[in-house]
Amino acid sequence: MVTRTIEINDTLDEIIESAKTDLKEMVFEYLNDNPDLDESPDLYNDLDYDGRFHELVDTAVPIYTTEINDLFYLYGSVFERAFEDAGIGDKDDQSWPMGWKPAAIYCYIEQDLSEWYEENKEDLFDEWKLNHSEETPE
């Protein structure tokens, strides 16, 4: 019997945190371009109107097979559930260019960011207002 020890790099938290930072920057940029808003922008109707949110998520998905496989070893069931919940295809569908695994990671990241944004959008809007409010002379 041969015993082997392998190392798996768990990069999911880093990926998610980086994507949240990018989303926060996207929100502030949108608000800077639309300073007359009196409420936080909607994620899909406003921020993703031109596809920028989906581009952000797409950019967050790992491209290297090793990283994809490592993440699937650790989080395969949650990625699979996210893919199934998204209803965008079948795992056996051969039309996925790199297989369904990157699409499943995409679905997971997109769902995680969507939930995070909905939970934090008012705080982000308040932070932006606070940092961009005009000072009134005394």
Short mmCIF file of C-alpha atoms in Angstrom, two decimals:
data_model
loop_
_atom_site.label_atom_id
_atom_site.label_comp_id
_atom_site.label_asym_id
_atom_site.label_seq_id
_atom_site.Cartn_x
_atom_site.Cartn_y
_atom_site.Cartn_z
CA MET A 1 0.00 0.00 0.00
CA VAL A 2 1.22 3.47 -0.94
CA THR A 3 0.18 6.49 1.05
CA ARG A 4 0.27 9.82 -0.72
CA THR A 5 -0.22 13.26 0.66
CA ILE A 6 -1.47 16.00 -1.60
CA GLU A 7 -1.99 19.68 -1.10
CA ILE A 8 -5.10 21.42 -2.30
CA ASN A 9 -5.21 25.17 -2.61
CA ASP A 10 -8.52 26.53 -1.33
CA THR A 11 -8.87 29.84 -3.17
CA LEU A 12 -12.64 30.24 -2.91
CA ASP A 13 -12.67 32.79 -0.06
CA GLU A 14 -10.05 34.87 -1.86
CA ILE A 15 -12.04 34.71 -5.11
CA ILE A 16 -15.26 35.76 -3.40
CA GLU A 17 -13.68 38.59 -1.40
CA SER A 18 -11.96 39.97 -4.49
CA ALA A 19 -15.24 39.84 -6.42
CA LYS A 20 -17.04 41.66 -3.58
CA THR A 21 -14.40 44.39 -3.68
CA ASP A 22 -14.89 44.68 -7.44
CA LEU A 23 -18.66 44.80 -7.02
CA LYS A 24 -18.35 47.54 -4.40
CA GLU A 25 -16.19 49.56 -6.81
CA MET A 26 -18.78 48.96 -9.55
CA VAL A 27 -21.55 50.26 -7.27
CA PHE A 28 -19.60 53.40 -6.39
CA GLU A 29 -18.75 54.02 -10.03
CA TYR A 30 -22.41 53.64 -10.97
CA LEU A 31 -23.45 56.02 -8.20
CA ASN A 32 -20.79 58.55 -9.28
CA ASP A 33 -22.25 58.41 -12.78
CA ASN A 34 -25.82 58.71 -11.41
CA PRO A 35 -25.48 61.04 -8.42
CA ASP A 36 -29.16 61.98 -8.33
CA LEU A 37 -30.31 58.53 -7.21
CA ASP A 38 -32.14 58.49 -3.91
CA GLU A 39 -31.78 54.74 -3.34
CA SER A 40 -29.30 51.98 -4.00
CA PRO A 41 -29.20 50.69 -7.58
CA ASP A 42 -30.77 47.36 -8.49
CA LEU A 43 -28.16 44.71 -9.23
CA TYR A 44 -29.66 43.37 -12.44
CA ASN A 45 -31.71 46.28 -13.79
CA ASP A 46 -29.12 48.96 -13.10
CA LEU A 47 -25.65 47.57 -12.43
CA ASP A 48 -25.90 44.74 -14.93
CA TYR A 49 -27.85 46.64 -17.57
CA ASP A 50 -24.77 46.60 -19.80
CA GLY A 51 -23.54 43.18 -18.61
CA ARG A 52 -20.84 44.53 -16.28
CA PHE A 53 -21.91 42.42 -13.31
CA HIS A 54 -21.85 39.22 -15.33
CA GLU A 55 -18.45 40.21 -16.70
CA LEU A 56 -17.22 40.70 -13.13
CA VAL A 57 -18.45 37.21 -12.18
CA ASP A 58 -16.98 35.68 -15.33
CA THR A 59 -13.61 37.23 -14.55
CA ALA A 60 -13.70 35.73 -11.03
CA VAL A 61 -14.06 32.15 -12.29
CA PRO A 62 -10.74 30.28 -12.27
CA ILE A 63 -9.40 29.32 -15.68
CA TYR A 64 -6.79 26.74 -14.73
CA THR A 65 -7.89 23.11 -14.60
CA THR A 66 -5.93 22.43 -11.42
CA GLU A 67 -7.64 25.24 -9.52
CA ILE A 68 -11.06 24.23 -10.85
CA ASN A 69 -10.45 20.61 -9.80
CA ASP A 70 -9.14 21.66 -6.37
CA LEU A 71 -12.22 23.79 -5.74
CA PHE A 72 -14.51 21.02 -6.95
CA TYR A 73 -12.85 18.55 -4.62
CA LEU A 74 -13.64 20.87 -1.71
CA TYR A 75 -16.96 22.42 -2.80
CA GLY A 76 -18.33 20.22 -5.56
CA SER A 77 -21.74 19.66 -4.00
CA VAL A 78 -22.44 23.38 -3.44
CA PHE A 79 -21.23 24.24 -6.94
CA GLU A 80 -23.40 21.51 -8.39
CA ARG A 81 -26.42 22.76 -6.46
CA ALA A 82 -25.79 26.33 -7.68
CA PHE A 83 -25.58 25.08 -11.27
CA GLU A 84 -28.80 23.11 -10.93
CA ASP A 85 -30.57 26.04 -9.23
CA ALA A 86 -29.55 28.35 -12.08
CA GLY A 87 -31.29 26.09 -14.58
CA ILE A 88 -28.88 26.96 -17.39
CA GLY A 89 -28.17 23.49 -18.68
CA ASP A 90 -27.40 19.88 -18.05
CA LYS A 91 -24.10 18.53 -16.74
CA ASP A 92 -24.10 15.98 -19.55
CA ASP A 93 -24.52 18.63 -22.24
CA GLN A 94 -21.42 18.51 -24.45
CA SER A 95 -21.82 22.14 -25.56
CA TRP A 96 -19.98 23.51 -22.49
CA PRO A 97 -16.58 24.50 -23.90
CA MET A 98 -14.55 23.52 -20.82
CA GLY A 99 -17.16 21.27 -19.28
CA TRP A 100 -19.87 22.28 -16.85
CA LYS A 101 -17.58 22.76 -13.85
CA PRO A 102 -16.50 26.36 -14.62
CA ALA A 103 -20.17 27.18 -15.31
CA ALA A 104 -21.09 25.72 -11.91
CA ILE A 105 -18.43 27.84 -10.20
CA TYR A 106 -19.76 30.86 -12.09
CA CYS A 107 -23.28 30.11 -10.82
CA TYR A 108 -22.03 29.81 -7.26
CA ILE A 109 -20.09 33.09 -7.39
CA GLU A 110 -23.00 34.90 -9.05
CA GLN A 111 -25.45 33.66 -6.42
CA ASP A 112 -23.09 34.50 -3.55
CA LEU A 113 -22.46 38.02 -4.85
CA SER A 114 -26.16 38.60 -5.49
CA GLU A 115 -27.01 37.62 -1.92
CA TRP A 116 -24.18 39.74 -0.53
CA TYR A 117 -25.27 42.76 -2.56
CA GLU A 118 -28.90 42.47 -1.46
CA GLU A 119 -27.78 42.25 2.19
CA ASN A 120 -25.37 45.21 1.88
CA LYS A 121 -26.74 47.53 -0.80
CA GLU A 122 -28.23 50.04 1.64
CA ASP A 123 -24.97 50.23 3.61
CA LEU A 124 -23.03 50.71 0.37
CA PHE A 125 -25.40 53.48 -0.70
CA ASP A 126 -25.10 55.18 2.70
CA GLU A 127 -21.30 54.90 2.57
CA TRP A 128 -21.26 56.47 -0.89
CA LYS A 129 -23.59 59.29 0.22
CA LEU A 130 -21.44 59.97 3.27
CA ASN A 131 -18.24 60.11 1.20
CA HIS A 132 -19.78 62.22 -1.56
CA SER A 133 -22.01 64.61 0.32
CA GLU A 134 -21.25 68.23 -0.32
CA GLU A 135 -20.07 70.19 2.65
CA THR A 136 -22.26 73.15 3.37
CA PRO A 137 -20.47 76.35 4.37
CA GLU A 138 -21.23 77.61 7.86
#
